[in-house]
Amino acid sequence: MASHRKSRPTGSLVAGLRTPALATAALTSVALLSQSAHASPAADDRPSLEEVEKKVDDLYRQAESATEKYNAAKEKTAKQRKRVDTLLDDVAQRTQKLNEAREQLGSFAAAQYRTGATAPDTATFLLADTPQDYFDQTQVMDRLTGRQKAAVDDYVTQQSETMKQRREATESLRTLTESQNDLRTAKATVQQKLTDARELLAKLTAEEKARLAAIEKRKQEEAARKAAELARQQQAEQQRREEAATQQEQQSGTSSGTGTSGTSGTSGTSGTSGDTSTSDSSYATKADKALAFARAQIGKPYVWGATGPDSYDCSGLTQAAWKAAGVDLPRTTYDQVNAGTTVPLSQAQPGDLVFFYDDVTHVGLYIGNGMMIHAPKPGAYVREESIYYDGEGSIHSVVRPA
């Protein structure tokens, strides 16, 4: 007789647990693994510290680039505003002269009206009380006609000059408006880049900030190493030049003993050497003053668009430093890079300007041994630092401004 009991499913009991409990546990594990799998891409999408550092540096560079554009627009706006003011003053003065010329014409017209005629004729003679009155009237009219012609010529000239100056003033006002728009655009760009950099840094944890500081420290150590290497190269180059100069002097001294022509040659060489020495000495004196000023600013904050005395941006600092030495530099890095003689990095001297990046948006004041004084970036302070602070490839050129 067949059994009517249902057979148990194979494997229904495992260690005393029924299948539903095991299935629930398994499903929970799968769900957790699934959540972890979904969470991993988000974690992987998080940028590395190196990427964050590069992004922040790029934002600061973009802010500094916009700062130099702001400085250029600000300078252009100031010059244009001054020109507009001058033109408007000229227009006002010219308008006054035009009004005076118009009043003079009006007085002549009134005089003609009072005489009752514009030219002497028979009717005028008949209307005159006496013949003498007629002749007196004729002389007056002749005199008025000559003065009126001069007044008309003056009026036409004043009117033409006034219209010309008004057109110039209108064009200058249009240019001023464009400069002001450029100024506002550059200012907004600087502020946006700085905001983006601050927000990016604010997202870092304390641990990440510490690791970022360690990365920056390693960069500074490498920059210091490169500066020391440059210092050794410059010292070797200086020694080579001194030895060459000594050898040339010895040769000149030997040739001077051979005759009169040799003596003459020695004098010429000596004169040239003296001029070079004087030139070097003059530059060194000015450079010392510029460097002394720059050192006194160490510790003051970088503020974009600032030219001192409490804060500076990079070109504002170099401009102020060389101004203290009696040398007027342009305001922006774009112009400062053309305000002197370009020299090889191996021959850089204290006081020279070191420019950075292909777009020439940063500058520092060389102090020797591969080091400079500069206003680095927003959030930093004027300080001494290796010229390799952002890598060897960031150096654009070296310029001797005086």
CSV table of C-alpha atoms in Angstrom, one decimal:
chain,number,residue,atom,x,y,z
A,1,MET,CA,0.0,0.0,0.0
A,2,ALA,CA,1.5,3.3,-1.1
A,3,SER,CA,2.3,5.8,1.5
A,4,HIS,CA,0.4,9.2,1.3
A,5,ARG,CA,3.1,11.1,3.2
A,6,LYS,CA,4.9,13.8,1.3
A,7,SER,CA,8.6,13.2,0.9
A,8,ARG,CA,11.0,15.8,2.4
A,9,PRO,CA,13.0,17.8,0.0
A,10,THR,CA,16.6,16.8,-0.2
A,11,GLY,CA,18.8,18.9,2.1
A,12,SER,CA,15.9,20.4,4.0
A,13,LEU,CA,17.9,20.4,7.2
A,14,VAL,CA,21.4,21.7,7.7
A,15,ALA,CA,22.8,21.7,11.2
A,16,GLY,CA,19.3,21.9,12.6
A,17,LEU,CA,18.3,24.9,10.4
A,18,ARG,CA,15.5,24.8,8.0
A,19,THR,CA,16.0,26.1,4.4
A,20,PRO,CA,14.1,29.4,4.8
A,21,ALA,CA,16.5,30.6,7.5
A,22,LEU,CA,19.5,29.7,5.4
A,23,ALA,CA,18.1,31.4,2.4
A,24,THR,CA,17.4,34.5,4.3
A,25,ALA,CA,21.0,34.6,5.5
A,26,ALA,CA,22.3,34.0,2.1
A,27,LEU,CA,20.1,36.7,0.6
A,28,THR,CA,21.3,39.2,3.2
A,29,SER,CA,24.9,38.4,2.4
A,30,VAL,CA,24.3,38.8,-1.3
A,31,ALA,CA,22.6,42.2,-0.7
A,32,LEU,CA,25.5,43.4,1.4
A,33,LEU,CA,27.9,42.3,-1.3
A,34,SER,CA,25.8,44.0,-3.9
A,35,GLN,CA,25.8,47.3,-1.9
A,36,SER,CA,29.6,47.1,-1.5
A,37,ALA,CA,29.9,46.5,-5.2
A,38,HIS,CA,27.8,49.6,-5.9
A,39,ALA,CA,29.8,51.6,-3.4
A,40,SER,CA,33.2,50.8,-4.9
A,41,PRO,CA,32.8,52.8,-8.0
A,42,ALA,CA,31.9,55.9,-6.0
A,43,ALA,CA,35.1,55.4,-3.9
A,44,ASP,CA,37.1,54.8,-7.1
A,45,ASP,CA,35.7,58.0,-8.5
A,46,ARG,CA,37.2,60.0,-5.7
A,47,PRO,CA,40.3,61.8,-7.1
A,48,SER,CA,43.7,60.9,-5.7
A,49,LEU,CA,45.6,63.4,-3.6
A,50,GLU,CA,48.0,64.0,-6.4
A,51,GLU,CA,45.0,64.8,-8.7
A,52,VAL,CA,43.6,67.1,-6.0
A,53,GLU,CA,46.9,68.9,-5.6
A,54,LYS,CA,47.2,69.4,-9.4
A,55,LYS,CA,43.7,70.7,-9.6
A,56,VAL,CA,44.2,73.1,-6.8
A,57,ASP,CA,47.5,74.3,-8.3
A,58,ASP,CA,45.8,74.7,-11.7
A,59,LEU,CA,43.1,76.8,-10.1
A,60,TYR,CA,45.6,79.0,-8.4
A,61,ARG,CA,47.5,79.4,-11.6
A,62,GLN,CA,44.3,80.3,-13.4
A,63,ALA,CA,43.5,82.8,-10.7
A,64,GLU,CA,47.0,84.3,-11.0
A,65,SER,CA,46.6,84.5,-14.8
A,66,ALA,CA,43.3,86.3,-14.3
A,67,THR,CA,44.9,88.5,-11.7
A,68,GLU,CA,47.5,89.7,-14.3
A,69,LYS,CA,44.6,90.4,-16.8
A,70,TYR,CA,42.9,92.3,-14.0
A,71,ASN,CA,46.0,94.3,-13.4
A,72,ALA,CA,46.3,95.1,-17.1
A,73,ALA,CA,42.7,96.0,-17.4
A,74,LYS,CA,42.9,98.2,-14.2
A,75,GLU,CA,45.9,100.0,-15.6
A,76,LYS,CA,44.3,100.5,-19.0
A,77,THR,CA,41.1,101.7,-17.3
A,78,ALA,CA,42.9,104.2,-15.2
A,79,LYS,CA,44.7,105.6,-18.2
A,80,GLN,CA,41.6,105.7,-20.3
A,81,ARG,CA,39.6,107.4,-17.5
A,82,LYS,CA,42.3,110.1,-17.3
A,83,ARG,CA,42.2,110.6,-21.0
A,84,VAL,CA,38.4,110.9,-20.9
A,85,ASP,CA,38.6,113.4,-18.2
A,86,THR,CA,41.1,115.5,-20.1
A,87,LEU,CA,39.0,115.3,-23.3
A,88,LEU,CA,35.8,116.3,-21.4
A,89,ASP,CA,37.6,119.3,-19.9
A,90,ASP,CA,38.8,120.2,-23.4
A,91,VAL,CA,35.3,119.9,-24.8
A,92,ALA,CA,34.0,122.1,-22.0
A,93,GLN,CA,36.6,124.8,-22.8
A,94,ARG,CA,36.0,124.5,-26.5
A,95,THR,CA,32.3,124.8,-26.0
A,96,GLN,CA,32.8,127.9,-24.0
A,97,LYS,CA,34.8,129.4,-26.8
A,98,LEU,CA,32.1,128.4,-29.3
A,99,ASN,CA,29.5,130.1,-27.2
A,100,GLU,CA,31.6,133.2,-27.0
A,101,ALA,CA,32.0,133.2,-30.8
A,102,ARG,CA,28.2,132.7,-31.2
A,103,GLU,CA,27.5,135.6,-28.9
A,104,GLN,CA,29.8,137.8,-30.9
A,105,LEU,CA,28.0,136.9,-34.1
A,106,GLY,CA,24.8,137.7,-32.3
A,107,SER,CA,26.0,141.2,-31.3
A,108,PHE,CA,27.0,141.9,-34.9
A,109,ALA,CA,23.6,140.8,-36.1
A,110,ALA,CA,21.9,143.0,-33.6
A,111,ALA,CA,24.1,145.9,-34.6
A,112,GLN,CA,23.1,145.4,-38.3
A,113,TYR,CA,19.5,145.2,-37.3
A,114,ARG,CA,19.7,148.5,-35.5
A,115,THR,CA,21.3,150.2,-38.5
A,116,GLY,CA,18.5,149.0,-40.6
A,117,ALA,CA,20.6,147.9,-43.6
A,118,THR,CA,23.4,145.4,-44.5
A,119,ALA,CA,25.0,147.7,-47.3
A,120,PRO,CA,25.0,151.4,-48.0
A,121,ASP,CA,22.7,152.3,-50.9
A,122,THR,CA,20.5,155.2,-52.1
A,123,ALA,CA,17.7,154.3,-49.7
A,124,THR,CA,20.1,154.5,-46.9
A,125,PHE,CA,21.3,157.9,-48.1
A,126,LEU,CA,17.8,159.1,-48.3
A,127,LEU,CA,16.9,157.8,-44.9
A,128,ALA,CA,19.9,159.5,-43.3
A,129,ASP,CA,19.2,162.7,-41.4
A,130,THR,CA,22.2,164.4,-42.9
A,131,PRO,CA,24.9,163.4,-45.5
A,132,GLN,CA,27.4,163.2,-42.6
A,133,ASP,CA,25.2,160.7,-40.9
A,134,TYR,CA,25.3,158.5,-44.0
A,135,PHE,CA,29.0,158.6,-44.3
A,136,ASP,CA,29.4,157.9,-40.5
A,137,GLN,CA,27.0,155.0,-40.9
A,138,THR,CA,28.8,153.6,-44.0
A,139,GLN,CA,32.1,153.6,-42.1
A,140,VAL,CA,30.5,151.7,-39.2
A,141,MET,CA,29.1,149.1,-41.5
A,142,ASP,CA,32.4,148.6,-43.3
A,143,ARG,CA,34.1,148.2,-39.9
A,144,LEU,CA,31.4,145.8,-38.7
A,145,THR,CA,31.6,143.7,-41.9
A,146,GLY,CA,35.3,143.1,-41.5
A,147,ARG,CA,35.0,142.2,-37.8
A,148,GLN,CA,32.0,140.0,-38.6
A,149,LYS,CA,34.0,138.0,-41.2
A,150,ALA,CA,36.7,137.3,-38.6
A,151,ALA,CA,34.0,136.3,-36.1
A,152,VAL,CA,32.4,134.0,-38.6
A,153,ASP,CA,35.8,132.3,-39.3
A,154,ASP,CA,36.4,132.0,-35.6
A,155,TYR,CA,33.0,130.4,-35.0
A,156,VAL,CA,33.5,127.9,-37.8
A,157,THR,CA,36.9,126.9,-36.5
A,158,GLN,CA,35.6,126.6,-32.9
A,159,GLN,CA,32.6,124.5,-34.1
A,160,SER,CA,34.8,122.2,-36.1
A,161,GLU,CA,37.3,121.6,-33.2
A,162,THR,CA,34.4,121.1,-30.7
A,163,MET,CA,32.8,118.5,-32.9
A,164,LYS,CA,36.2,116.7,-33.3
A,165,GLN,CA,36.9,116.7,-29.6
A,166,ARG,CA,33.4,115.4,-28.9
A,167,ARG,CA,33.9,112.5,-31.3
A,168,GLU,CA,37.2,111.7,-29.5
A,169,ALA,CA,35.6,111.9,-26.1
A,170,THR,CA,32.8,109.6,-27.3
A,171,GLU,CA,35.3,107.1,-28.6
A,172,SER,CA,37.3,107.2,-25.4
A,173,LEU,CA,34.2,106.7,-23.4
A,174,ARG,CA,33.5,103.6,-25.5
A,175,THR,CA,37.0,102.3,-24.9
A,176,LEU,CA,36.7,103.1,-21.2
A,177,THR,CA,33.5,101.0,-21.0
A,178,GLU,CA,35.2,98.1,-22.7
A,179,SER,CA,38.1,98.3,-20.2
A,180,GLN,CA,35.7,98.4,-17.3
A,181,ASN,CA,33.9,95.3,-18.6
A,182,ASP,CA,37.3,93.5,-19.0
A,183,LEU,CA,38.1,94.6,-15.4
A,184,ARG,CA,34.8,93.1,-14.1
A,185,THR,CA,35.3,89.9,-16.1
A,186,ALA,CA,38.8,89.4,-14.8
A,187,LYS,CA,37.7,90.1,-11.2
A,188,ALA,CA,34.9,87.6,-11.4
A,189,THR,CA,37.2,85.0,-12.9
A,190,VAL,CA,39.8,85.4,-10.1
A,191,GLN,CA,37.1,85.2,-7.4
A,192,GLN,CA,35.5,82.1,-9.0
A,193,LYS,CA,38.8,80.2,-9.3
A,194,LEU,CA,39.7,81.0,-5.7
A,195,THR,CA,36.3,79.8,-4.6
A,196,ASP,CA,36.7,76.6,-6.5
A,197,ALA,CA,40.1,75.9,-5.0
A,198,ARG,CA,38.8,76.6,-1.4
A,199,GLU,CA,35.8,74.3,-1.9
A,200,LEU,CA,38.1,71.5,-3.3
A,201,LEU,CA,40.4,71.7,-0.3
A,202,ALA,CA,37.4,71.9,2.1
A,203,LYS,CA,36.3,68.4,1.0
A,204,LEU,CA,39.6,66.8,2.2
A,205,THR,CA,39.7,65.0,5.5
A,206,ALA,CA,42.3,65.9,8.1
A,207,GLU,CA,44.3,62.8,7.1
A,208,GLU,CA,44.2,63.8,3.5
A,209,LYS,CA,45.3,67.3,4.3
A,210,ALA,CA,48.2,65.9,6.2
A,211,ARG,CA,49.2,63.6,3.3
A,212,LEU,CA,48.8,66.6,0.9
A,213,ALA,CA,51.2,68.6,3.2
A,214,ALA,CA,53.7,65.7,3.0
A,215,ILE,CA,53.5,65.7,-0.8
A,216,GLU,CA,54.1,69.5,-0.8
A,217,LYS,CA,57.1,69.0,1.5
A,218,ARG,CA,58.7,66.5,-0.8
A,219,LYS,CA,58.2,69.0,-3.7
A,220,GLN,CA,60.0,71.7,-1.6
A,221,GLU,CA,62.8,69.3,-0.8
A,222,GLU,CA,63.3,68.5,-4.5
A,223,ALA,CA,63.1,72.2,-5.3
A,224,ALA,CA,65.8,73.0,-2.7
A,225,ARG,CA,68.0,70.2,-4.2
A,226,LYS,CA,67.7,71.7,-7.6
A,227,ALA,CA,68.5,75.2,-6.3
A,228,ALA,CA,71.7,73.9,-4.6
A,229,GLU,CA,72.6,72.3,-7.9
A,230,LEU,CA,72.1,75.6,-9.8
A,231,ALA,CA,74.1,77.4,-7.2
A,232,ARG,CA,77.1,75.1,-7.8
A,233,GLN,CA,76.7,75.6,-11.6
A,234,GLN,CA,76.7,79.3,-11.2
A,235,GLN,CA,79.7,79.3,-8.9
A,236,ALA,CA,81.6,77.2,-11.4
A,237,GLU,CA,80.5,79.6,-14.2
A,238,GLN,CA,81.6,82.6,-12.2
A,239,GLN,CA,85.0,81.0,-11.5
A,240,ARG,CA,85.5,80.2,-15.1
A,241,ARG,CA,84.7,83.8,-16.1
A,242,GLU,CA,87.1,85.1,-13.5
A,243,GLU,CA,89.9,82.8,-14.7
A,244,ALA,CA,89.3,83.8,-18.3
A,245,ALA,CA,89.5,87.5,-17.3
A,246,THR,CA,92.7,86.9,-15.3
A,247,GLN,CA,94.2,85.1,-18.3
A,248,GLN,CA,93.2,87.9,-20.6
A,249,GLU,CA,94.8,90.5,-18.3
A,250,GLN,CA,98.0,88.5,-18.1
A,251,GLN,CA,98.1,88.2,-21.9
A,252,SER,CA,97.4,91.9,-22.2
A,253,GLY,CA,100.2,92.7,-19.7
A,254,THR,CA,102.6,90.5,-21.7
A,255,SER,CA,101.8,92.2,-25.0
A,256,SER,CA,102.1,95.7,-23.5
A,257,GLY,CA,105.8,95.1,-22.9
A,258,THR,CA,106.4,94.5,-26.7
A,259,GLY,CA,106.0,98.1,-27.7
A,260,THR,CA,103.9,101.3,-27.9
A,261,SER,CA,101.1,99.6,-29.7
A,262,GLY,CA,100.9,97.0,-27.0
A,263,THR,CA,100.6,99.7,-24.3
A,264,SER,CA,97.9,101.3,-26.3
A,265,GLY,CA,96.1,98.0,-26.5
A,266,THR,CA,96.4,97.6,-22.8
A,267,SER,CA,94.8,100.9,-22.2
A,268,GLY,CA,91.9,100.1,-24.4
A,269,THR,CA,91.3,96.7,-22.7
A,270,SER,CA,91.6,98.3,-19.3
A,271,GLY,CA,89.0,101.0,-20.3
A,272,THR,CA,86.6,98.4,-21.5
A,273,SER,CA,87.0,96.3,-18.4
A,274,GLY,CA,86.5,99.4,-16.3
A,275,ASP,CA,83.2,100.2,-18.1
A,276,THR,CA,81.9,96.7,-17.5
A,277,SER,CA,83.0,96.8,-13.9
A,278,THR,CA,81.3,100.1,-13.4
A,279,SER,CA,78.1,98.8,-15.1
A,280,ASP,CA,78.1,95.7,-12.9
A,281,SER,CA,78.7,97.8,-9.8
A,282,SER,CA,75.8,100.1,-10.7
A,283,TYR,CA,73.4,97.2,-11.2
A,284,ALA,CA,74.5,95.5,-8.0
A,285,THR,CA,73.9,98.7,-6.0
A,286,LYS,CA,70.3,99.0,-7.4
A,287,ALA,CA,69.7,95.3,-6.9
A,288,ASP,CA,70.8,95.5,-3.3
A,289,LYS,CA,68.2,98.2,-2.7
A,290,ALA,CA,65.5,96.2,-4.4
A,291,LEU,CA,66.4,93.1,-2.5
A,292,ALA,CA,66.5,94.9,0.8
A,293,PHE,CA,62.9,96.2,0.1
A,294,ALA,CA,61.7,92.7,-0.8
A,295,ARG,CA,63.2,91.1,2.3
A,296,ALA,CA,61.3,93.7,4.4
A,297,GLN,CA,58.0,92.5,2.9
A,298,ILE,CA,58.5,88.8,3.8
A,299,GLY,CA,55.6,87.6,5.8
A,300,LYS,CA,53.0,89.9,4.2
A,301,PRO,CA,50.1,88.2,2.6
A,302,TYR,CA,49.5,87.6,-1.1
A,303,VAL,CA,46.5,89.5,-2.2
A,304,TRP,CA,45.6,89.6,-5.9
A,305,GLY,CA,45.8,93.0,-7.4
A,306,ALA,CA,47.7,94.4,-4.5
A,307,THR,CA,50.8,96.7,-4.8
A,308,GLY,CA,51.6,97.3,-1.1
A,309,PRO,CA,52.4,98.4,1.4
A,310,ASP,CA,50.4,95.8,3.4
A,311,SER,CA,50.0,93.1,0.8
A,312,TYR,CA,51.2,92.2,-2.7
A,313,ASP,CA,50.6,90.0,-5.7
A,314,CYS,CA,53.7,88.7,-7.5
A,315,SER,CA,54.2,91.6,-10.0
A,316,GLY,CA,53.1,94.1,-7.5
A,317,LEU,CA,56.0,93.0,-5.2
A,318,THR,CA,58.7,93.1,-8.0
A,319,GLN,CA,57.4,96.5,-9.2
A,320,ALA,CA,57.5,98.0,-5.7
A,321,ALA,CA,61.0,96.4,-4.9
A,322,TRP,CA,62.6,97.9,-8.0
A,323,LYS,CA,60.8,101.2,-7.5
A,324,ALA,CA,62.6,101.4,-4.1
A,325,ALA,CA,65.8,101.2,-6.2
A,326,GLY,CA,64.8,104.0,-8.4
A,327,VAL,CA,63.7,101.9,-11.4
A,328,ASP,CA,60.1,102.1,-12.7
A,329,LEU,CA,58.8,98.7,-13.9
A,330,PRO,CA,55.5,98.2,-15.6
A,331,ARG,CA,52.6,96.8,-13.6
A,332,THR,CA,52.0,93.4,-15.1
A,333,THR,CA,54.2,90.3,-15.7
A,334,TYR,CA,53.4,90.6,-19.4
A,335,ASP,CA,55.1,93.9,-19.6
A,336,GLN,CA,57.8,93.3,-17.0
A,337,VAL,CA,59.2,90.4,-19.0
A,338,ASN,CA,60.1,92.9,-21.7
A,339,ALA,CA,61.5,95.6,-19.4
A,340,GLY,CA,65.1,94.5,-19.4
A,341,THR,CA,67.7,92.2,-20.9
A,342,THR,CA,67.1,88.5,-21.0
A,343,VAL,CA,70.0,86.5,-19.6
A,344,PRO,CA,70.6,82.7,-19.2
A,345,LEU,CA,69.6,81.1,-16.0
A,346,SER,CA,73.2,80.1,-15.4
A,347,GLN,CA,74.2,83.8,-15.3
A,348,ALA,CA,71.3,85.0,-13.2
A,349,GLN,CA,72.4,87.6,-10.6
A,350,PRO,CA,70.7,88.9,-7.4
A,351,GLY,CA,68.0,91.3,-8.4
A,352,ASP,CA,67.1,89.7,-11.7
A,353,LEU,CA,63.5,88.9,-12.4
A,354,VAL,CA,62.6,85.2,-12.8
A,355,PHE,CA,59.4,84.6,-14.8
A,356,PHE,CA,57.3,81.4,-14.8
A,357,TYR,CA,55.0,79.4,-17.1
A,358,ASP,CA,54.4,79.7,-20.8
A,359,ASP,CA,51.8,82.5,-20.3
A,360,VAL,CA,54.3,84.5,-18.1
A,361,THR,CA,51.8,84.8,-15.2
A,362,HIS,CA,54.2,84.7,-12.3
A,363,VAL,CA,57.4,86.5,-11.3
A,364,GLY,CA,59.9,86.4,-8.4
A,365,LEU,CA,63.0,88.4,-7.5
A,366,TYR,CA,66.2,86.3,-7.7
A,367,ILE,CA,68.5,86.5,-4.6
A,368,GLY,CA,71.1,84.0,-5.7
A,369,ASN,CA,71.9,80.3,-5.1
A,370,GLY,CA,68.8,79.2,-6.9
A,371,MET,CA,66.5,81.1,-4.5
A,372,MET,CA,64.1,84.0,-4.9
A,373,ILE,CA,61.7,86.2,-2.9
A,374,HIS,CA,58.1,86.2,-4.3
A,375,ALA,CA,54.5,86.5,-3.4
A,376,PRO,CA,53.4,82.9,-4.3
A,377,LYS,CA,49.7,82.6,-4.4
A,378,PRO,CA,46.4,83.3,-2.6
A,379,GLY,CA,46.5,82.1,1.0
A,380,ALA,CA,50.3,82.3,1.1
A,381,TYR,CA,52.7,85.0,2.2
A,382,VAL,CA,55.8,86.7,0.7
A,383,ARG,CA,58.7,84.4,1.3
A,384,GLU,CA,62.0,83.1,0.1
A,385,GLU,CA,61.7,79.9,-2.0
A,386,SER,CA,63.6,77.9,-4.6
A,387,ILE,CA,63.0,79.0,-8.2
A,388,TYR,CA,62.2,75.4,-8.8
A,389,TYR,CA,59.2,75.5,-6.4
A,390,ASP,CA,56.9,74.4,-9.2
A,391,GLY,CA,59.4,72.3,-11.2
A,392,GLU,CA,62.2,73.1,-13.5
A,393,GLY,CA,59.9,73.2,-16.5
A,394,SER,CA,57.9,76.0,-15.1
A,395,ILE,CA,60.7,78.6,-15.4
A,396,HIS,CA,60.1,80.8,-18.5
A,397,SER,CA,63.0,83.3,-18.5
A,398,VAL,CA,65.3,85.5,-16.5
A,399,VAL,CA,65.3,89.3,-17.1
A,400,ARG,CA,67.8,91.9,-15.8
A,401,PRO,CA,65.6,95.1,-15.4
A,402,ALA,CA,68.3,97.8,-15.1
